[in-house]
Short mmCIF file of C-alpha atoms in Angstrom, two decimals:
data_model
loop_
_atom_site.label_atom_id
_atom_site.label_comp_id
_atom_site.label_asym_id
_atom_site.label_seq_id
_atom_site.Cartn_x
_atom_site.Cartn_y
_atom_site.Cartn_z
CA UNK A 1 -7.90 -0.92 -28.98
CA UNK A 2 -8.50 2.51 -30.04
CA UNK A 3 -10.08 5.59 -27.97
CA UNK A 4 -11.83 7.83 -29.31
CA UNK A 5 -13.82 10.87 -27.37
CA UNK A 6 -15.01 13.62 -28.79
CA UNK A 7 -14.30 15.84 -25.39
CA UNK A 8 -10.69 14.23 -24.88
CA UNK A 9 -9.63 15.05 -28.71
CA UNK A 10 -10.82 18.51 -28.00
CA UNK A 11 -8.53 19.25 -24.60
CA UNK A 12 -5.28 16.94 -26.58
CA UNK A 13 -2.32 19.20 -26.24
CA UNK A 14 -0.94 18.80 -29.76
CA UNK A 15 2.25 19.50 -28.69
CA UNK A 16 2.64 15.53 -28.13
CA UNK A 17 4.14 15.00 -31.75
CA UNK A 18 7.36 16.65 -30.34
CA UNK A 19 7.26 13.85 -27.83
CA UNK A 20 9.05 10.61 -29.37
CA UNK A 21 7.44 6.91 -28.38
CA UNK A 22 10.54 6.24 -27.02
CA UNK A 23 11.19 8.24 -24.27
CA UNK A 24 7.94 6.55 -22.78
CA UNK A 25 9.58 3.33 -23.31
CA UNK A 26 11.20 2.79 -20.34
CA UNK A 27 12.78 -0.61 -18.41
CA UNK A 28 10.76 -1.34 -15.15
CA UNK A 29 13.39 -2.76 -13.42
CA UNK A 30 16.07 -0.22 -13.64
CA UNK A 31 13.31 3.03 -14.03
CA UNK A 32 10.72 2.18 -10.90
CA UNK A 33 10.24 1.54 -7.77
CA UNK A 34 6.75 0.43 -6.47
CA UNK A 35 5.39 1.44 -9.70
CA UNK A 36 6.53 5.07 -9.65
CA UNK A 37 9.25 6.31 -11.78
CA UNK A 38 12.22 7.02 -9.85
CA UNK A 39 13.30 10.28 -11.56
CA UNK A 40 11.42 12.54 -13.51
CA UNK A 41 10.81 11.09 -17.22
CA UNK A 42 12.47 13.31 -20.14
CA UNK A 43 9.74 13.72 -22.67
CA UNK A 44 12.43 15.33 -25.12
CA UNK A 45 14.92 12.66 -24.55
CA UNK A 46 17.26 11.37 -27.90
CA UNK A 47 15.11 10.08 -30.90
CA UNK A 48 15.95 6.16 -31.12
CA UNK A 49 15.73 5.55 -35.01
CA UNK A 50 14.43 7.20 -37.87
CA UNK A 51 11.35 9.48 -37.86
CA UNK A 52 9.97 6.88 -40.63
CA UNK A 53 9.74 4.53 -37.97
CA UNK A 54 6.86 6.58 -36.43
CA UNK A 55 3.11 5.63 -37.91
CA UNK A 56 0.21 5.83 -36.25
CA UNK A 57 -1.72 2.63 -35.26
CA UNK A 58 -5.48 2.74 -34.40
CA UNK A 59 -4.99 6.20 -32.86
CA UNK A 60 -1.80 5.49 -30.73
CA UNK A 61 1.11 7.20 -31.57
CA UNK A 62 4.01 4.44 -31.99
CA UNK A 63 7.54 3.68 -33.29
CA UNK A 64 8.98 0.57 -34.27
CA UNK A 65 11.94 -0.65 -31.80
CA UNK A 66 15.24 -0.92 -33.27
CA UNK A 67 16.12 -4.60 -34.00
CA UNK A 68 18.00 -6.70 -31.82
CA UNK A 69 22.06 -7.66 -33.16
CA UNK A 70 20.87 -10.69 -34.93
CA UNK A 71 18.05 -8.47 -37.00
CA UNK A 72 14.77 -9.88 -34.61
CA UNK A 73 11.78 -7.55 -34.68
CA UNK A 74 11.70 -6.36 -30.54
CA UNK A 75 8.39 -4.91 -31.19
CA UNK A 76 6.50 -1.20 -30.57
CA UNK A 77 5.49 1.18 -28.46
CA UNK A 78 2.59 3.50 -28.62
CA UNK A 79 0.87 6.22 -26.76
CA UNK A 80 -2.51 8.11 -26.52
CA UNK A 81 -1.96 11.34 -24.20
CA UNK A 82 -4.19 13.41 -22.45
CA UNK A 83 -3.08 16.52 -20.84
CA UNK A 84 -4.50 19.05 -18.59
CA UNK A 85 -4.27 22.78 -18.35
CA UNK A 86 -2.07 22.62 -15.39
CA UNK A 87 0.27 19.63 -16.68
CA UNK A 88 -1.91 16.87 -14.83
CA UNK A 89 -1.33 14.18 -17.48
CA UNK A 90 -2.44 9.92 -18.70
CA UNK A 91 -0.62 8.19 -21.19
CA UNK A 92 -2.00 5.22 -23.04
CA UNK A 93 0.66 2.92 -23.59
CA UNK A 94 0.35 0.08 -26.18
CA UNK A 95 3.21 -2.45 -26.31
CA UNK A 96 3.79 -5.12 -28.93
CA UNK A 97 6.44 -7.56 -27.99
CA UNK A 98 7.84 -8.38 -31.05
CA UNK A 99 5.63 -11.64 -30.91
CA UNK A 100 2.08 -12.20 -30.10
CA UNK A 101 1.86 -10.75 -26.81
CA UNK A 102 0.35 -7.08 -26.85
CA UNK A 103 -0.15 -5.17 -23.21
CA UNK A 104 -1.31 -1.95 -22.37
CA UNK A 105 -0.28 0.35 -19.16
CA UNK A 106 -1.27 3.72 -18.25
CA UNK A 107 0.88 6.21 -16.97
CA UNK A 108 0.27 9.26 -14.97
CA UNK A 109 2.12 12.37 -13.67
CA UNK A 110 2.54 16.17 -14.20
CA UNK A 111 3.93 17.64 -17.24
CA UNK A 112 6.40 20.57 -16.74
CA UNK A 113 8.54 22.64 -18.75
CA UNK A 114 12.08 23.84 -17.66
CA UNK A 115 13.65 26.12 -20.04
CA UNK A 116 13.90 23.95 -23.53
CA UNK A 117 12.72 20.61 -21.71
CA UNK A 118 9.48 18.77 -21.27
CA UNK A 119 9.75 16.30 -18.12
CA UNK A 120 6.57 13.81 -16.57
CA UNK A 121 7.27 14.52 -12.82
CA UNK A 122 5.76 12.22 -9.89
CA UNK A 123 5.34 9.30 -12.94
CA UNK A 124 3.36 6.15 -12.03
CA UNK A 125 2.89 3.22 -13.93
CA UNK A 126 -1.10 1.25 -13.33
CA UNK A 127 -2.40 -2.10 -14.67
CA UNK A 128 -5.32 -1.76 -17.11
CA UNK A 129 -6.80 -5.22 -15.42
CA UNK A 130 -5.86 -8.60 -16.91
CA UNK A 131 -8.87 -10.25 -18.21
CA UNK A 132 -11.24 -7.71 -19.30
CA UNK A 133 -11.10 -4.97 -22.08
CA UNK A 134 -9.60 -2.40 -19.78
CA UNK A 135 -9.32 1.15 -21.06
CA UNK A 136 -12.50 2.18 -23.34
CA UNK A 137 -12.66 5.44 -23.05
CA UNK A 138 -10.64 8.84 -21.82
CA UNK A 139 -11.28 12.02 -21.65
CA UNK A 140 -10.93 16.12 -20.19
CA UNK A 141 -13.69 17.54 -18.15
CA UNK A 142 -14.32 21.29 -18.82
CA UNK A 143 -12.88 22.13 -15.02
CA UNK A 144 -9.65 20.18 -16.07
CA UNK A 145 -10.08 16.82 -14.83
CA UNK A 146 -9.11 13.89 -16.37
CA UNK A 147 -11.52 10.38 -16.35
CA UNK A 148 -11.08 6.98 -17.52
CA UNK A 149 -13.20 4.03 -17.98
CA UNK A 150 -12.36 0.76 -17.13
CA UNK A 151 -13.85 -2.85 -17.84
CA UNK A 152 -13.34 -4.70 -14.95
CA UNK A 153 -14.39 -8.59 -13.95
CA UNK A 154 -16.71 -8.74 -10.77
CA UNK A 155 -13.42 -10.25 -9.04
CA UNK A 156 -11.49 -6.76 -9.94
CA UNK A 157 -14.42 -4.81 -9.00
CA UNK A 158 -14.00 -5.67 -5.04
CA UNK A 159 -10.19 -4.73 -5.34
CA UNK A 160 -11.41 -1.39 -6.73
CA UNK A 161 -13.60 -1.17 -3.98
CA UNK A 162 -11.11 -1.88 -1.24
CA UNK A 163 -8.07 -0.11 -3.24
CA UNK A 164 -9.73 3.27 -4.51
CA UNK A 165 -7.23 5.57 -4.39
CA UNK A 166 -4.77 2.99 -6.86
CA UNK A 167 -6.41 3.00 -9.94
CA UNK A 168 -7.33 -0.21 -11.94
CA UNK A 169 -6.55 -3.16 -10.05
CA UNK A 170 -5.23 -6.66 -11.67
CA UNK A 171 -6.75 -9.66 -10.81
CA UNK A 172 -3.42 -11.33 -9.81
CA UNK A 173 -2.73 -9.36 -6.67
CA UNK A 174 -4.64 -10.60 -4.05
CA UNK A 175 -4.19 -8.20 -0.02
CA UNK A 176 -4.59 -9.56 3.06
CA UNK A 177 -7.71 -8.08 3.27
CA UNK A 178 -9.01 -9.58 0.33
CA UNK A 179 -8.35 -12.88 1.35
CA UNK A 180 -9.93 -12.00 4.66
CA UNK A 181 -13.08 -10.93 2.77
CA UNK A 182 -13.72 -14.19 0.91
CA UNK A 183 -12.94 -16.49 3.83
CA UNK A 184 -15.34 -14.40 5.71
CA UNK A 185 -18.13 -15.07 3.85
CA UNK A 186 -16.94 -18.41 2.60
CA UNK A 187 -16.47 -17.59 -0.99
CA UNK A 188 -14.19 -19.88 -2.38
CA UNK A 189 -15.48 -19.45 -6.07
CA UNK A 190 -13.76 -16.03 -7.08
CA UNK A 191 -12.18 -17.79 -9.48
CA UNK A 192 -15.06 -18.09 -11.57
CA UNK A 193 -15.81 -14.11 -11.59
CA UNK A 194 -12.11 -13.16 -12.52
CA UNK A 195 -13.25 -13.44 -16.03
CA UNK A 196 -16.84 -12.00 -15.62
CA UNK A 197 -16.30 -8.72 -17.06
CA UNK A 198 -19.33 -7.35 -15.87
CA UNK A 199 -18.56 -3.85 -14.21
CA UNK A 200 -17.55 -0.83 -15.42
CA UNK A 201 -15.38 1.95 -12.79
CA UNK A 202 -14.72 5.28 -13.78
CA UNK A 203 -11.60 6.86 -12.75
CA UNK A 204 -10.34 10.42 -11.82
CA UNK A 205 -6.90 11.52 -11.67
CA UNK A 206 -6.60 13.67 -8.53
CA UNK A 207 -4.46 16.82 -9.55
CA UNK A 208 -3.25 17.43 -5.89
CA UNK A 209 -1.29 14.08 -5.58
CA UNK A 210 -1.89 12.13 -8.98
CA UNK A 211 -3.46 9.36 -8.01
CA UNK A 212 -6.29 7.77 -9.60
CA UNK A 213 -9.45 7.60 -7.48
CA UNK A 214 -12.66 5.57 -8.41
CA UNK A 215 -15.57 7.81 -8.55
CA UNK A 216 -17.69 4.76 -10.17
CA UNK A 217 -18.55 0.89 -10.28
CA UNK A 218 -21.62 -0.10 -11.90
CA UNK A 219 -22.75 -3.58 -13.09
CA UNK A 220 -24.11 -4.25 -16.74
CA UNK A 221 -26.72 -7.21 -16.21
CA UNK A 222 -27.06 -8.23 -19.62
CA UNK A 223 -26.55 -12.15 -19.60
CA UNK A 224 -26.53 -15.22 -17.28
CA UNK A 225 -23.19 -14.88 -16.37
CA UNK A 226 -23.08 -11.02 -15.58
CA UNK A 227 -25.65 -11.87 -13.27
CA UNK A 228 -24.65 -14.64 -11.34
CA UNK A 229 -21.35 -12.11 -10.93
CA UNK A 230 -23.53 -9.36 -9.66
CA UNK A 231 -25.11 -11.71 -6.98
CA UNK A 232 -21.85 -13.27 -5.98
CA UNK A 233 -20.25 -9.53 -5.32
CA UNK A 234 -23.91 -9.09 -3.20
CA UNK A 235 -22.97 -11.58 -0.81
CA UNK A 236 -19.34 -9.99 0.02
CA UNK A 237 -21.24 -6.63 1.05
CA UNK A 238 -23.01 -6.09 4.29
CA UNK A 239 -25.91 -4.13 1.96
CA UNK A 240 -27.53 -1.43 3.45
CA UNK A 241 -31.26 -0.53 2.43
CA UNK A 242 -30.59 2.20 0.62
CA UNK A 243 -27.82 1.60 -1.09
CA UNK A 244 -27.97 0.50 -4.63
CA UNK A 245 -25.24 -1.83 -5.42
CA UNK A 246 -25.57 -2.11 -8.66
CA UNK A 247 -24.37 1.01 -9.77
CA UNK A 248 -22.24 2.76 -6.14
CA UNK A 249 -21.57 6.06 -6.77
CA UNK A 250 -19.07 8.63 -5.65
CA UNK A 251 -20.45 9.46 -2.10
CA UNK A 252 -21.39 5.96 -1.42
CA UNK A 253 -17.91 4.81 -1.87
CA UNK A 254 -16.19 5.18 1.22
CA UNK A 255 -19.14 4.32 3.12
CA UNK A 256 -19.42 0.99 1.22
CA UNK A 257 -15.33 0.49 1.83
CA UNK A 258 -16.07 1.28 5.57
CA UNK A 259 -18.40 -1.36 5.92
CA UNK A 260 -16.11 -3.94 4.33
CA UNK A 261 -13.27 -3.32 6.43
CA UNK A 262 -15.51 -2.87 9.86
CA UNK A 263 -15.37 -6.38 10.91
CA UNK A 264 -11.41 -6.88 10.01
CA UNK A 265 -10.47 -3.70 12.10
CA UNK A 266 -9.01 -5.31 15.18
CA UNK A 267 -6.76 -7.16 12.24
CA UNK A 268 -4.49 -4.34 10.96
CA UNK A 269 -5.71 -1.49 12.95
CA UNK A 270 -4.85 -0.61 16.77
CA UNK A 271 -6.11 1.44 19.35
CA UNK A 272 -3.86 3.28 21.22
CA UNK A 273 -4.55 5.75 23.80
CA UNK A 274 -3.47 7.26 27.59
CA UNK A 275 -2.54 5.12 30.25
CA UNK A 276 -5.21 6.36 32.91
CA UNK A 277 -4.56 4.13 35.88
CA UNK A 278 -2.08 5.69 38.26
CA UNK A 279 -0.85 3.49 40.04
CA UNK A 280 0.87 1.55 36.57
CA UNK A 281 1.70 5.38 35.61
CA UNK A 282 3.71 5.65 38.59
CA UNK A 283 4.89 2.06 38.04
CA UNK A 284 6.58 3.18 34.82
CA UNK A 285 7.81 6.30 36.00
CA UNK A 286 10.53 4.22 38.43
CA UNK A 287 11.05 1.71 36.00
CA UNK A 288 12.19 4.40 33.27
CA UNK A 289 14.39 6.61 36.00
CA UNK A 290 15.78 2.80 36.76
CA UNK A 291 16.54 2.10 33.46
CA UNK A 292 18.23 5.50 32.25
CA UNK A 293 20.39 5.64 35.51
CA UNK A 294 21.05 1.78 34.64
CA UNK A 295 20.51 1.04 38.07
CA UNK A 296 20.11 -3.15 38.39
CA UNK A 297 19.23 -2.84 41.84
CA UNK A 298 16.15 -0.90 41.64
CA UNK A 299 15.30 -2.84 38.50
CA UNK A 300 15.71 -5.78 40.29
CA UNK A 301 13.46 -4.55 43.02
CA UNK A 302 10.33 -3.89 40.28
CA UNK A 303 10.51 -7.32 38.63
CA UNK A 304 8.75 -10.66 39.98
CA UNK A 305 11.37 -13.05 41.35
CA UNK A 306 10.49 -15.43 38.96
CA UNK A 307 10.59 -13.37 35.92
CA UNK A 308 10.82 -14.94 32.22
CA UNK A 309 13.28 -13.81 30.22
CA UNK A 310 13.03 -16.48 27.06
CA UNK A 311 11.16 -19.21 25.98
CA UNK A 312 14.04 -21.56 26.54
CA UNK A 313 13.85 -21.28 29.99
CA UNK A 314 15.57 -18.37 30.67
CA UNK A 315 14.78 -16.15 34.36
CA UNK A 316 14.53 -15.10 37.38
CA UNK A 317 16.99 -12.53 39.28
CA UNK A 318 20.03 -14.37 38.62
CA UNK A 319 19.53 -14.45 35.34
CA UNK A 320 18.55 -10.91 34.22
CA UNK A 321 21.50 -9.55 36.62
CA UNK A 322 23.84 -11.64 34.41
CA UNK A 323 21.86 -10.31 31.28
CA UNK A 324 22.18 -6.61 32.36
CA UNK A 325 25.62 -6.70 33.58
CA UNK A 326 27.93 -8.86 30.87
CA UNK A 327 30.32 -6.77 28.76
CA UNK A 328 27.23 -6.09 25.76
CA UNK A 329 24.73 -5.01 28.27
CA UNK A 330 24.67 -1.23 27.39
CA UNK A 331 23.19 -2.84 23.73
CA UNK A 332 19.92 -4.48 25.87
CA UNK A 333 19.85 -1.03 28.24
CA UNK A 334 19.18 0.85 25.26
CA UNK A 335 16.46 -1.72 23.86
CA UNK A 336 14.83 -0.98 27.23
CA UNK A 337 15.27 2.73 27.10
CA UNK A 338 13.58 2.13 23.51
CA UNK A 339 10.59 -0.04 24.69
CA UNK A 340 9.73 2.20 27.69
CA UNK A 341 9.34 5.06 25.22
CA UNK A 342 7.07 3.72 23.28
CA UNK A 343 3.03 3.22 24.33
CA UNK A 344 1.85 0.55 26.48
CA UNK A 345 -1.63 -1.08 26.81
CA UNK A 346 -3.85 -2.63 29.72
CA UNK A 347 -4.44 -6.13 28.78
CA UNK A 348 -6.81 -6.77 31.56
CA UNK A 349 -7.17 -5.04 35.29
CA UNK A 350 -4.32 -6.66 36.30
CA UNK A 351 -1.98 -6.62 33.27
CA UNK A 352 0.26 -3.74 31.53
CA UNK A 353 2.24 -4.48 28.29
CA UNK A 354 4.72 -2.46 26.73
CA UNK A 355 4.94 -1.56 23.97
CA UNK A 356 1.62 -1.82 22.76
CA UNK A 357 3.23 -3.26 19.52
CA UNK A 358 4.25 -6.49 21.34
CA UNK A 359 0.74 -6.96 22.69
CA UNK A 360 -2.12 -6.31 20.29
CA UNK A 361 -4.03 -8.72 18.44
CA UNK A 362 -1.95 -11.69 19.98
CA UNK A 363 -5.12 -14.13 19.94
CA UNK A 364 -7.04 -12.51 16.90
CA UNK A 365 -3.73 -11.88 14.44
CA UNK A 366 -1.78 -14.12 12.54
CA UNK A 367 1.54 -12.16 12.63
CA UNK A 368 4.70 -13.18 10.27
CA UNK A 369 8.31 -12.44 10.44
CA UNK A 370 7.88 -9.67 7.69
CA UNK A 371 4.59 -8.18 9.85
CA UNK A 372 5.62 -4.61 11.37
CA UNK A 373 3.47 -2.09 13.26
CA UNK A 374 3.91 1.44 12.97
CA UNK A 375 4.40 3.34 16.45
CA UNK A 376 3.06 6.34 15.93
CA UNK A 377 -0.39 8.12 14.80
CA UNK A 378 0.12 9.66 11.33
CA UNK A 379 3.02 7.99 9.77
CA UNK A 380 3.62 8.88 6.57
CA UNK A 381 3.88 6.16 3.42
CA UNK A 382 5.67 7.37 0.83
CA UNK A 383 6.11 6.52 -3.07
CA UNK A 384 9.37 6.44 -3.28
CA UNK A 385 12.03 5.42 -0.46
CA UNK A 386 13.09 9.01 0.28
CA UNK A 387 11.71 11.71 2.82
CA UNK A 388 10.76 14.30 0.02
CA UNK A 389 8.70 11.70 -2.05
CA UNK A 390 4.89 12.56 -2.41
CA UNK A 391 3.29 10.70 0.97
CA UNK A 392 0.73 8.55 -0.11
CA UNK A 393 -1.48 8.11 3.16
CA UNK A 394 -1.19 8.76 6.34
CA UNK A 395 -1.19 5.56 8.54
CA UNK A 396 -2.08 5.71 12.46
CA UNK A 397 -0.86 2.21 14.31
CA UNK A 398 -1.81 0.26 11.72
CA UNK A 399 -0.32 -3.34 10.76
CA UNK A 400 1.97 -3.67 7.48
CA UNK A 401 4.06 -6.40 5.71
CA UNK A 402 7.38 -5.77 4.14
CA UNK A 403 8.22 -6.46 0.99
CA UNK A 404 10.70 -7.56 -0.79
CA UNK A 405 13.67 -6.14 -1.77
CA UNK A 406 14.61 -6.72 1.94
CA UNK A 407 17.64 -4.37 3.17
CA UNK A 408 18.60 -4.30 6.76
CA UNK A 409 20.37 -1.03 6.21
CA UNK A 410 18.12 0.95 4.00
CA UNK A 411 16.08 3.92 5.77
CA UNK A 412 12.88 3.32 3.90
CA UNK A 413 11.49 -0.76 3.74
CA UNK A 414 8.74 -1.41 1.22
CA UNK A 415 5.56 -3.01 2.80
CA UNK A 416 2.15 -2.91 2.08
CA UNK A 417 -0.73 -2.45 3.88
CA UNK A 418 -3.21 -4.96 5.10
CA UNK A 419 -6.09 -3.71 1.63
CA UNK A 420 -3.02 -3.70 -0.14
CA UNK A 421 -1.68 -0.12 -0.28
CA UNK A 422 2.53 -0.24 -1.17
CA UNK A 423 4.58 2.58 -0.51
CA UNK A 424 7.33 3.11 1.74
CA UNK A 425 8.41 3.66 5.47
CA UNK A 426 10.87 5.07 7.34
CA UNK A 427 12.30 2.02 9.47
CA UNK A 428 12.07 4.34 12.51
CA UNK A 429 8.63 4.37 12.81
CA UNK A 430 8.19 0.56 12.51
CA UNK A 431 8.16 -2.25 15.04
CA UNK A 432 8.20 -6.41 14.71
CA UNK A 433 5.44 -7.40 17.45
CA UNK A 434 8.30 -10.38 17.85
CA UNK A 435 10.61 -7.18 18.94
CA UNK A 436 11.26 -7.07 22.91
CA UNK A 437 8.11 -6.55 24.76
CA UNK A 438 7.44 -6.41 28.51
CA UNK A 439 4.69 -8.10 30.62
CA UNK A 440 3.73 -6.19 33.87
CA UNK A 441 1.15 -7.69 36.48
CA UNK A 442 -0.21 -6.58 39.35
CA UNK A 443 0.70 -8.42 42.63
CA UNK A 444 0.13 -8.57 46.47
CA UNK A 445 3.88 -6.66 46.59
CA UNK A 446 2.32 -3.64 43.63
CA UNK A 447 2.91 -3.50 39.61
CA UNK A 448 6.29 -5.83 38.82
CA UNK A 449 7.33 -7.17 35.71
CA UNK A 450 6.57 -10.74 34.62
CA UNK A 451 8.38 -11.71 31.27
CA UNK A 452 11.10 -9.47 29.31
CA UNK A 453 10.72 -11.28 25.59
CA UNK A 454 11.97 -11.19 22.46
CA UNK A 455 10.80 -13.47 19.12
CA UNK A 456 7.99 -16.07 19.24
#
């Protein structure tokens, strides 16, 4: 597949012969993490081979890989590039496997020179979709901007629409939220439209952070099947009157996304706000002064005689003086100290839980082991698992899953969010709802607590 556009030929910095195919071809699994490249890519790196092995093939600038030890062809690697006037820059990236199998990848980031070198800072690696053309066309606006167009099925559309901010989507990942979506309206058929290339999204890459943002789906009715696509993706949106679906455009976007997600709110996202009753605020006042001064027999005093403490059958007084007072108790003081610190919610009238990640969504939300909350409003997902990498969003009590690799020990974890956002969260600001959680009722006697559990 070849590009040509007249505008993007125009705004090519034709400095990119200096650039060798090679030092784009990197190895996934020891260059990225969640798609982004974990240092900055050196665009002047060491030519690999001779310059004969360069040739340009329909428009992409590529080299031939340098044969394995037993003389086997390993394939190529070539590149289309488009770079703005302030180093904003996509890369086209055709590989050839040595066999049949040809992919291509884009790749985005920020061009900079420093001193004699050329580096591709903030680099991220996107699908071009799976079973559709992908890529026809790029190209420079006259402010600077770079735009792609996509092909995308009617399947990869609704990803785009729930995942705008992450460029082309692949039909292979499928979010929580997805799934949500089509047992909502009872579409078991997507199947079918993963192969009904029948849209096509345009794409900006964002200069601020580098991310490529949908600005445009539109459907192209021009046979049976396109169609029947076009009224399948109907029935997944609650359609306003005056919004045209078949081609949603830039402003209509997040309104459209809005609407999607509206009835699987209470899934992922939680409201949080001020205890306002008094009586529980003074309630938790003596229970934290209890707790810091570790003082068992006030604690005792503000918990229900008959208190559950596991689901093994595990309570009452006896049993959480034993708990509290064994040789590891400082270990559970501390997991109090932790809980009462966090933010609580009224259940009912009569019924205070703490924290508020132990209580929501109990009935409505299927939780797992990997499910995690995050505890306070603007927590910041990052690209990368360190605390200077570019944040990606901003999330505010919201539900996530962690991914795998799974480390204990490491700050960051890798989870993604219920549309199916990944990036990367500082462990501190994440919570299991199977984590200790407290139950607090309101009696004849005033506030005590009912149940101090941990796990399911």
């Amino acid at each position: 597949m070849a590009i040509y556009s007249a505008m993007a030929t125009a705004n090519i910095d034709h400095e990119s012969a200096e650039i060798y195919p090679s030092c784009l071809d990197i190895d996934p699994r020891t260059s990225l993490r969640n798609d982004f490249l974990l240092e900055p890519l050196d665009l002047n790196c060491p030519q690999t081979g001779s310059s004969s092995d360069v040739f340009d093939y329909f428009g992409y600038t590529t080299y031939e890989r340098p044969r394995d030890t037993a003389g086997e062809r390993l394939g190529s690697l070539g590149y289309q590039r488009f770079v703005a006037d302030d180093g904003a820059a996509v890369y086209l990236l055709r590989t050839e496997s040595g066999g049949n199998a040809v992919s291509t990848e884009i790749m985005t980031g920020k061009e900079v020179k420093k001193s004699t070198q050329r580096l591709l800072e903030q680099g991220q690696l996107h699908s071009t979709g799976e079973n559709c053309q992908g890529i026809t066309d790029i190209w420079i606006e006259p402010d600077g901007a770079i735009h792609l167009i996509s092909e995308l099925s009617a399947y990869e559309a609704v990803q785009a629409l729930l995942l705008p901010n992450s460029g082309p989507p692949s039909a292979s990942q499928q979010s929580k939220l997805l799934q949500a979506l089509l047992d909502h309206q009872q579409q078991n058929d997507y199947l079918d439209f993963q192969q009904a290339c029948a849209v096509t999204a345009e794409y900006r890459l964002d200069s601020t952070n580098l991310q490529l943002q949908l600005t445009m789906l539109r459907f192209d009715l021009d046979d049976e099947l396109s169609e029947s696509a076009f009224n399948w993706f109907q029935l997944l949106l609650p359609v306003s009157d005056n919004l045209n679906v078949a081609m949603i455009l830039e402003d209509d976007l997040p309104n459209m996304r809005d609407m999607l997600l509206a009835p699987f709110t209470n899934q992922y996202q939680f409201a949080v706000t001020e205890q306002q009753n008094q009586s529980i605020t003074n309630f938790l006042e003596q229970l934290k002064s209890a707790v810091k001064q570790r003082d068992i027999a006030v604690l005792l005093d503000l918990t229900a005689t008959d208190v559950m403490l596991g689901f093994g059958g595990s309570g009452g007084h006896q049993d959480l003086q034993s708990w509290l007072t064994q040789d590891s108790a400082d270990e559970d003081w501390q997991s109090l100290d932790k809980i009462l610190a966090l933010p609580g919610i009224q259940l009912s009238s009569d019924v205070f839980c703490v924290p508020f990640t132990g209580c929501v969504g109990s009935e409505s939300v299927d939780f797992s082991f990997d499910s995690y909350i995050t505890i306070q409003a603007d927590t910041s997902m990052h690209a990368l698992p360190t605390e200077d990498a570019p944040v990606l969003r901003k999330l505010n009590f919201e539900r996530v899953e962690w991914q795998s690799p799974y480390d204990e020990n490491a700050r960051f974890r890798l989870v993604e969010t219920f549309a199916g956002e990944r990036g990367y969260i500082d462990k501190a600001f994440l919570r299991s709802p199977f984590d200790m959680r407290m139950e607090i009722v309101s009696t004849s006697q005033g506030w005590l607590i009912q149940s101090i559990l941990s796990g399911d």
